[in-house]
Coordinates of C-alpha atoms in Angstrom, one line a residue:
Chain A
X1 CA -11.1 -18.4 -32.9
X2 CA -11.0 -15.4 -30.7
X3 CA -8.2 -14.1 -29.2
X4 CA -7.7 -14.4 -25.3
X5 CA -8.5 -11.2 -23.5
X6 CA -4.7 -11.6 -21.8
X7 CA -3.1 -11.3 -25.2
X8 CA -0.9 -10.2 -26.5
X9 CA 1.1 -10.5 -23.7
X10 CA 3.0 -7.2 -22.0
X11 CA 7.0 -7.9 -22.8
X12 CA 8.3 -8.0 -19.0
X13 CA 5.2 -10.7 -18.6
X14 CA 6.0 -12.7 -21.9
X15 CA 9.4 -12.7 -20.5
X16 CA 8.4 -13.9 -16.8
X17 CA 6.6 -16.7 -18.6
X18 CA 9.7 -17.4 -20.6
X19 CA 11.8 -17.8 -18.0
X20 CA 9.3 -19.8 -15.9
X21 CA 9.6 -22.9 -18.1
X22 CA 12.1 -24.0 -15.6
X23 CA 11.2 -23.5 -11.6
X24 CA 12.6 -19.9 -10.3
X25 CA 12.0 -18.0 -7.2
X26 CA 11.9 -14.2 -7.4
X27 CA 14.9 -12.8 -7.9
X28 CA 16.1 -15.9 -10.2
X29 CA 13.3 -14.2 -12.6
X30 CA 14.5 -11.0 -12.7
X31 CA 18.1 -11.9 -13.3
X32 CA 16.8 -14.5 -16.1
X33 CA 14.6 -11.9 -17.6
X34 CA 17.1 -9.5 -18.1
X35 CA 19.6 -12.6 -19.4
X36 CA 16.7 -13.3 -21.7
X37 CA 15.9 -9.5 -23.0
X38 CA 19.7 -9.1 -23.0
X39 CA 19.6 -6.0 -20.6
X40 CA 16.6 -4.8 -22.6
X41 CA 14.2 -5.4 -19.8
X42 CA 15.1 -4.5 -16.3
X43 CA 12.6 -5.4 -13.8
X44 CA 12.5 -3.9 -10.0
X45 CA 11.6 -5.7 -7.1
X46 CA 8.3 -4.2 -6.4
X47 CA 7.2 -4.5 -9.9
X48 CA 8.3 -8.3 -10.1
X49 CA 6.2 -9.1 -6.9
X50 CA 3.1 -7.2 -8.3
X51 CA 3.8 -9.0 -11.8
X52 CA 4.2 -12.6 -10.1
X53 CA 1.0 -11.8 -8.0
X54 CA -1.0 -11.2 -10.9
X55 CA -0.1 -14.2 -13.0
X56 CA -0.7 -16.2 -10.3
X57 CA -4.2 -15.0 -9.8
X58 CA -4.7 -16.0 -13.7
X59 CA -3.2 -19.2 -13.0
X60 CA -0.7 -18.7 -15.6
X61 CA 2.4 -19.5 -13.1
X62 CA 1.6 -22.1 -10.0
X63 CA 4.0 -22.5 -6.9
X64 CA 6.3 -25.5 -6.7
X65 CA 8.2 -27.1 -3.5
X66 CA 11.0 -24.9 -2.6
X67 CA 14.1 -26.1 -1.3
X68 CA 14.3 -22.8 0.6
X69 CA 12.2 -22.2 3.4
X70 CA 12.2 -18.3 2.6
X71 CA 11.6 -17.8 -1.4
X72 CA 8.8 -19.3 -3.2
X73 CA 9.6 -21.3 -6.6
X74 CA 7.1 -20.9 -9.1
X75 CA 6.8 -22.8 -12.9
X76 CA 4.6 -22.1 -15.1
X77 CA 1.3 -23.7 -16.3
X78 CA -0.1 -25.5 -19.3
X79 CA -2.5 -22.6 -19.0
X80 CA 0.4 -20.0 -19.0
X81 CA 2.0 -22.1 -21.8
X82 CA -0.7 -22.0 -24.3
X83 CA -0.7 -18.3 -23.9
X84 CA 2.9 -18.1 -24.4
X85 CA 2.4 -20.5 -27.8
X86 CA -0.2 -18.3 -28.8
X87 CA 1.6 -14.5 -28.6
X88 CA 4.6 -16.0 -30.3
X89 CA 2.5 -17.7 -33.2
X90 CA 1.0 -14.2 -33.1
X91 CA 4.5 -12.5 -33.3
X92 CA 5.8 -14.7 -36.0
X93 CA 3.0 -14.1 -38.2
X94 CA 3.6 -10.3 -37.7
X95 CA 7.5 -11.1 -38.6
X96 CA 6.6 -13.4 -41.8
X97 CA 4.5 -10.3 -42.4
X98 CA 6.8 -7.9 -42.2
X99 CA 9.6 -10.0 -43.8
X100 CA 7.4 -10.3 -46.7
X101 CA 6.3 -6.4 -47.5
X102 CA 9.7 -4.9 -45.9
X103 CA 12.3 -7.9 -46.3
Chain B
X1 CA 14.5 9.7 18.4
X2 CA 10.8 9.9 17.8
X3 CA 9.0 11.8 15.7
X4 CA 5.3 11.6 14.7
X5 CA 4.0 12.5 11.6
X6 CA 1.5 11.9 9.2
X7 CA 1.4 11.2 5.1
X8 CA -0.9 10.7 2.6
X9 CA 1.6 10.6 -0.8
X10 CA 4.2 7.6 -0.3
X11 CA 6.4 10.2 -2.7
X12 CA 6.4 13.1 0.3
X13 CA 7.0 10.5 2.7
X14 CA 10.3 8.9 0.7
X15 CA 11.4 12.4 0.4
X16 CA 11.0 13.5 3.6
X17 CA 13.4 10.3 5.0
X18 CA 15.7 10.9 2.4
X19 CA 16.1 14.6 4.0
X20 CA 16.3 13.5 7.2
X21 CA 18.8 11.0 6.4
X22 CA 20.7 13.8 5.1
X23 CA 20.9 15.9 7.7
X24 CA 21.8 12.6 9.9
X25 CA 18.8 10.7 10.9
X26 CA 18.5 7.8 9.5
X27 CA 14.7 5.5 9.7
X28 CA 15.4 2.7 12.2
X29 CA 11.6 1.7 13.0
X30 CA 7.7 2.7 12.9
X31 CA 5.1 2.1 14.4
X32 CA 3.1 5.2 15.6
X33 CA 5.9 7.2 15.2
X34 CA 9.3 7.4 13.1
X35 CA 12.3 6.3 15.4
X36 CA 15.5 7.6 14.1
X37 CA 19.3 6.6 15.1
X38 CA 21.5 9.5 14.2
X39 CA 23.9 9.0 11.9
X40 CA 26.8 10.9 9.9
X41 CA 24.8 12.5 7.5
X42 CA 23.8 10.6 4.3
X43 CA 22.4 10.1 1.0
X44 CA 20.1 7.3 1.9
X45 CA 17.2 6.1 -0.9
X46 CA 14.5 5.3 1.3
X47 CA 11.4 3.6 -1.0
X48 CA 8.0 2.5 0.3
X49 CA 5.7 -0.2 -0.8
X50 CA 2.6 -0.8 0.9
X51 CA 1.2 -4.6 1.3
X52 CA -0.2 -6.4 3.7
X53 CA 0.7 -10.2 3.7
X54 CA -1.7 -13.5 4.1
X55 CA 0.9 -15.8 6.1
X56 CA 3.8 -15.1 7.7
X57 CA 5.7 -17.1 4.3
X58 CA 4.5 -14.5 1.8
X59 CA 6.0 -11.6 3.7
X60 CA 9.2 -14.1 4.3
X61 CA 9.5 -14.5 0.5
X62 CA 8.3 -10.7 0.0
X63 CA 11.0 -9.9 2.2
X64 CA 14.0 -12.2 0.8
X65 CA 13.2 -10.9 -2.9
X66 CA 13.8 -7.3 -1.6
X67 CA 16.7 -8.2 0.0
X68 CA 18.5 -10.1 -2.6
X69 CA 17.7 -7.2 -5.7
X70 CA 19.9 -4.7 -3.0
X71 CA 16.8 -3.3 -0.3
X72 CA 17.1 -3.5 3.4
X73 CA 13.6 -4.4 4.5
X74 CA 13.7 -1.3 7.7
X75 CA 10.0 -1.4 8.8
X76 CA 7.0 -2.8 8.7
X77 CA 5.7 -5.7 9.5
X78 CA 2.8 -8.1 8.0
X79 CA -0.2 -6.3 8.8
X80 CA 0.6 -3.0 9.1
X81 CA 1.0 -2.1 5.1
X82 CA 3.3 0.5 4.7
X83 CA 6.9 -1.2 3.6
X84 CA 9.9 1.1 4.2
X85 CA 13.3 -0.1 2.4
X86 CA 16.6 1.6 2.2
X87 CA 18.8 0.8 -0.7
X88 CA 22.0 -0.9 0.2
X89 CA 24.5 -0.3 -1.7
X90 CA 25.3 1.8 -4.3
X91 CA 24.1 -0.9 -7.3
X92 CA 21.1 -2.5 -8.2
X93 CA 18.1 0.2 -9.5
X94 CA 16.8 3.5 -7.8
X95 CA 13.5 2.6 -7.2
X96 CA 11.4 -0.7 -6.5
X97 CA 9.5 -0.5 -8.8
X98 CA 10.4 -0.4 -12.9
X99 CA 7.1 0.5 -14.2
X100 CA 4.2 3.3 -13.8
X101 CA 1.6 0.9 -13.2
X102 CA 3.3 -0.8 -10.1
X103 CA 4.4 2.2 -8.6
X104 CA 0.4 3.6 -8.9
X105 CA -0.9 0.2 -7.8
X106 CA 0.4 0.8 -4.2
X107 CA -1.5 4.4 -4.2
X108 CA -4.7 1.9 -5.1
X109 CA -3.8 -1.1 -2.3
X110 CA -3.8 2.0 0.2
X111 CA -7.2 3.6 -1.2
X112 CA -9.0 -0.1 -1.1
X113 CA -7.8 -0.1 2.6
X114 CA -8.8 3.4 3.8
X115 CA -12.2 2.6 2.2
X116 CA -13.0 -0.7 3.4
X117 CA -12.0 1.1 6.8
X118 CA -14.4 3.8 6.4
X119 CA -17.3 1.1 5.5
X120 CA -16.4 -0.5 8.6
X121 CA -17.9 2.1 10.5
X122 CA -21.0 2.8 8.4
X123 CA -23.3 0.0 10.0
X124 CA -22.0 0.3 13.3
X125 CA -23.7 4.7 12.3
X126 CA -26.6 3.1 11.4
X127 CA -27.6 0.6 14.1
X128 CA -26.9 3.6 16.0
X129 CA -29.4 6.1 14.8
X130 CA -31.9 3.0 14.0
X131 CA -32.2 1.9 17.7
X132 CA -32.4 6.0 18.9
X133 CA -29.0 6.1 20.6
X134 CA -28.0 9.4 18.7
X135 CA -29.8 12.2 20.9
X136 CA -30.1 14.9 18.0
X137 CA -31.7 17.3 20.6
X138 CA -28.9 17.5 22.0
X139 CA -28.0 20.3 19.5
X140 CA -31.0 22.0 20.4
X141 CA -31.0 21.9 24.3
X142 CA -27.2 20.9 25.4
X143 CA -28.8 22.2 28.9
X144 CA -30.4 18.6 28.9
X145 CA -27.0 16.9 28.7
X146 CA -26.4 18.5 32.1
X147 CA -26.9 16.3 35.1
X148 CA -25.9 18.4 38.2
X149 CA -28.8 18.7 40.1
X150 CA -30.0 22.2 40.6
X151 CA -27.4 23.8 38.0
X152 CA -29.0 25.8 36.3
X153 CA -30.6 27.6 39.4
X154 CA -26.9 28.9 40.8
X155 CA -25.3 31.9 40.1
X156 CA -22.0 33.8 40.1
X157 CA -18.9 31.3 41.0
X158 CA -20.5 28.5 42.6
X159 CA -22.4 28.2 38.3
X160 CA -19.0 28.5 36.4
X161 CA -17.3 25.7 38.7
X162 CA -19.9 23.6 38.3
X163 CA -20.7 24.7 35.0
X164 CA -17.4 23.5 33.9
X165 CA -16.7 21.1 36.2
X166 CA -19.8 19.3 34.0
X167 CA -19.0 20.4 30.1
X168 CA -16.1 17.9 29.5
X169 CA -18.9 14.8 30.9
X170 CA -21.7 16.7 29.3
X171 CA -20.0 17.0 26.0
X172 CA -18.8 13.1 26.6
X173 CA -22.5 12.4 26.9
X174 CA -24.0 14.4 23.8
X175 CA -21.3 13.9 21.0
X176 CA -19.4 10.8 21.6
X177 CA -21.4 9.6 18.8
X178 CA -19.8 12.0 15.9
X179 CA -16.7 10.4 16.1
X180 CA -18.0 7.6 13.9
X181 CA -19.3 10.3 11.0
X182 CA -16.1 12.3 11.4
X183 CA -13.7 9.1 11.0
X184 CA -16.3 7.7 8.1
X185 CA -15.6 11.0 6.6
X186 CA -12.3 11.5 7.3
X187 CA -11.3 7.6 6.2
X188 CA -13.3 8.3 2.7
X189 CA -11.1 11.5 2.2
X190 CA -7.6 9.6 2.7
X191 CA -9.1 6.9 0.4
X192 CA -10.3 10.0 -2.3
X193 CA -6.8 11.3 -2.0
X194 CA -5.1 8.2 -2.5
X195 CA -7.3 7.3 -5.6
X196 CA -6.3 10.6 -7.3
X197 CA -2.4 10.0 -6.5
X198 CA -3.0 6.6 -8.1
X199 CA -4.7 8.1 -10.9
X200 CA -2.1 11.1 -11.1
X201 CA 0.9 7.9 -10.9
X202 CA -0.7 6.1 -13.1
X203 CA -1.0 8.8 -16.1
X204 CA 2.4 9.6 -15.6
X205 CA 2.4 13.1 -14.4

């Protein structure tokens, strides 16, 4: 099988994904990216916007009824979860790996 | 105040309303020109983004996820593409964008739009020189642009007032027309310098 062209995913959009198995709007993201990366993976404003844009263009992440009539909720799709499966089968198999020659 | 002023690097721009900021003027508005209030002097962090917005919603939302990661949205509105913001407090991050690539992508949003602008104009050039409208002898002979009967038959005073009474309407008449080329031309250069800050952004330097 070959390899989607997306993949591996970038770590601030694996993230995004992560935290877009439950409905967020934008700046729910970025707090629960940096919750999820434990302060690893601080993400600005302007970057988020541009990052949200783009996965919506590859209909990874989908808008959802917001409750707000000023911030946009977005989930994310069985599209966007296959590619999330598929980067972390791909990053197990590269800890197994590593556990196996370095552990 | 007002002050008019032109930029072509969103990074000069920043830092020139951080400076004014400083020496108490702070950004309040824009639309042709920068309208100040003045202030106490102040470190301000003034950051542009430049967008432009489908519906009214997406710059709503745009607008709300600024505000709540600590930017005051000052100007701009959902056409006009540059976004100025002014931190608010003292937390949050120092910049709007976290990455290279974003910060370069606006350089690229701004190129795209200075280029489709110049294109604009390119067939409006060429219906004009296809149906003859462009009088290129008028290079040659600007006498013929001229229309003052019997001009060029006075002398001495009576010639120069008439003379020049007629260039502004004579000129009016000849080269109206170059204004196209010269914005097509001056529209590609913005979008050629943009493209190279993107590329400059983009590689880090």
């Amino acid at each position: 099988m070959t390899r989607d062209k997306n993949l591996p995913l970038t770590e601030t959009v694996y993230y995004i994904l992560l935290a877009l198995l439950e409905p967020a709007h934008g700046y729910l993201i970025m707090q629960k990216v940096e919750e999820l990366s434990s302060g690893q993976v601080h993400m600005a404003a302007g970057t988020l916007y541009g990052a949200v844009e783009n996965l919506l263009k590859q209909k990874l992440i989908q808008p959802v009824h917001s409750e707000d009539s000023r911030r946009k909720v977005y989930v994310i799709t069985d599209r966007g979860l296959g590619m999330l499966r598929q980067d972390y089968e791909r990053m197990r198999h590269m800890i197994e790996m590593t556990n196996t020659i370095l552990g | 105040m007002k002050k008019f002023k032109f930029f072509t690097n969103f990074d000069h721009e920043e830092q020139w309303l951080n400076e004014m900021a400083r020496q108490g003027y702070v950004l309040t508005g824009k639309s042709l020109s920068y309208e100040f209030a003045q202030v106490q002097p102040e470190n301000a962090n003034f950051r542009m983004d430049y967008r432009t917005f489908k519906s009214r919603q997406d710059f709503e939302d745009y607008k709300a996820l600024f505000e709540d990661s600590g930017w005051t949205h000052i100007a701009g509105t959902r056409s006009s593409g540059s976004q100025y913001f002014k931190q608010t407090g003292a937390e949050g991050s120092e910049d709007i964008f976290s990455d290279v690539d974003s910060k370069a992508a606006r350089y690229k949003r701004i190129s795209d739009m200075w280029l489709s602008l110049a294109c604009c104009f390119i067939p409006l050039f060429a219906v004009l020189i296809s149906t003859d409208a462009i009088d290129v002898t008028a290079f040659l002979k600007p006498q013929l642009l001229y229309y003052t009967p019997g001009l060029w038959d006075m002398s001495g005073g009576q010639f120069w007032r008439a003379f020049l009474f007629e260039t502004p309407f004579a000129f009016f008449r000849g080269f109206t027309w170059m204004m196209i080329p010269v914005m097509i031309l001056v529209y590609s250069l913005f979008a050629y310098k943009a493209k190279k800050q993107y590329e400059k952004t983009q590689q880090g330097r």
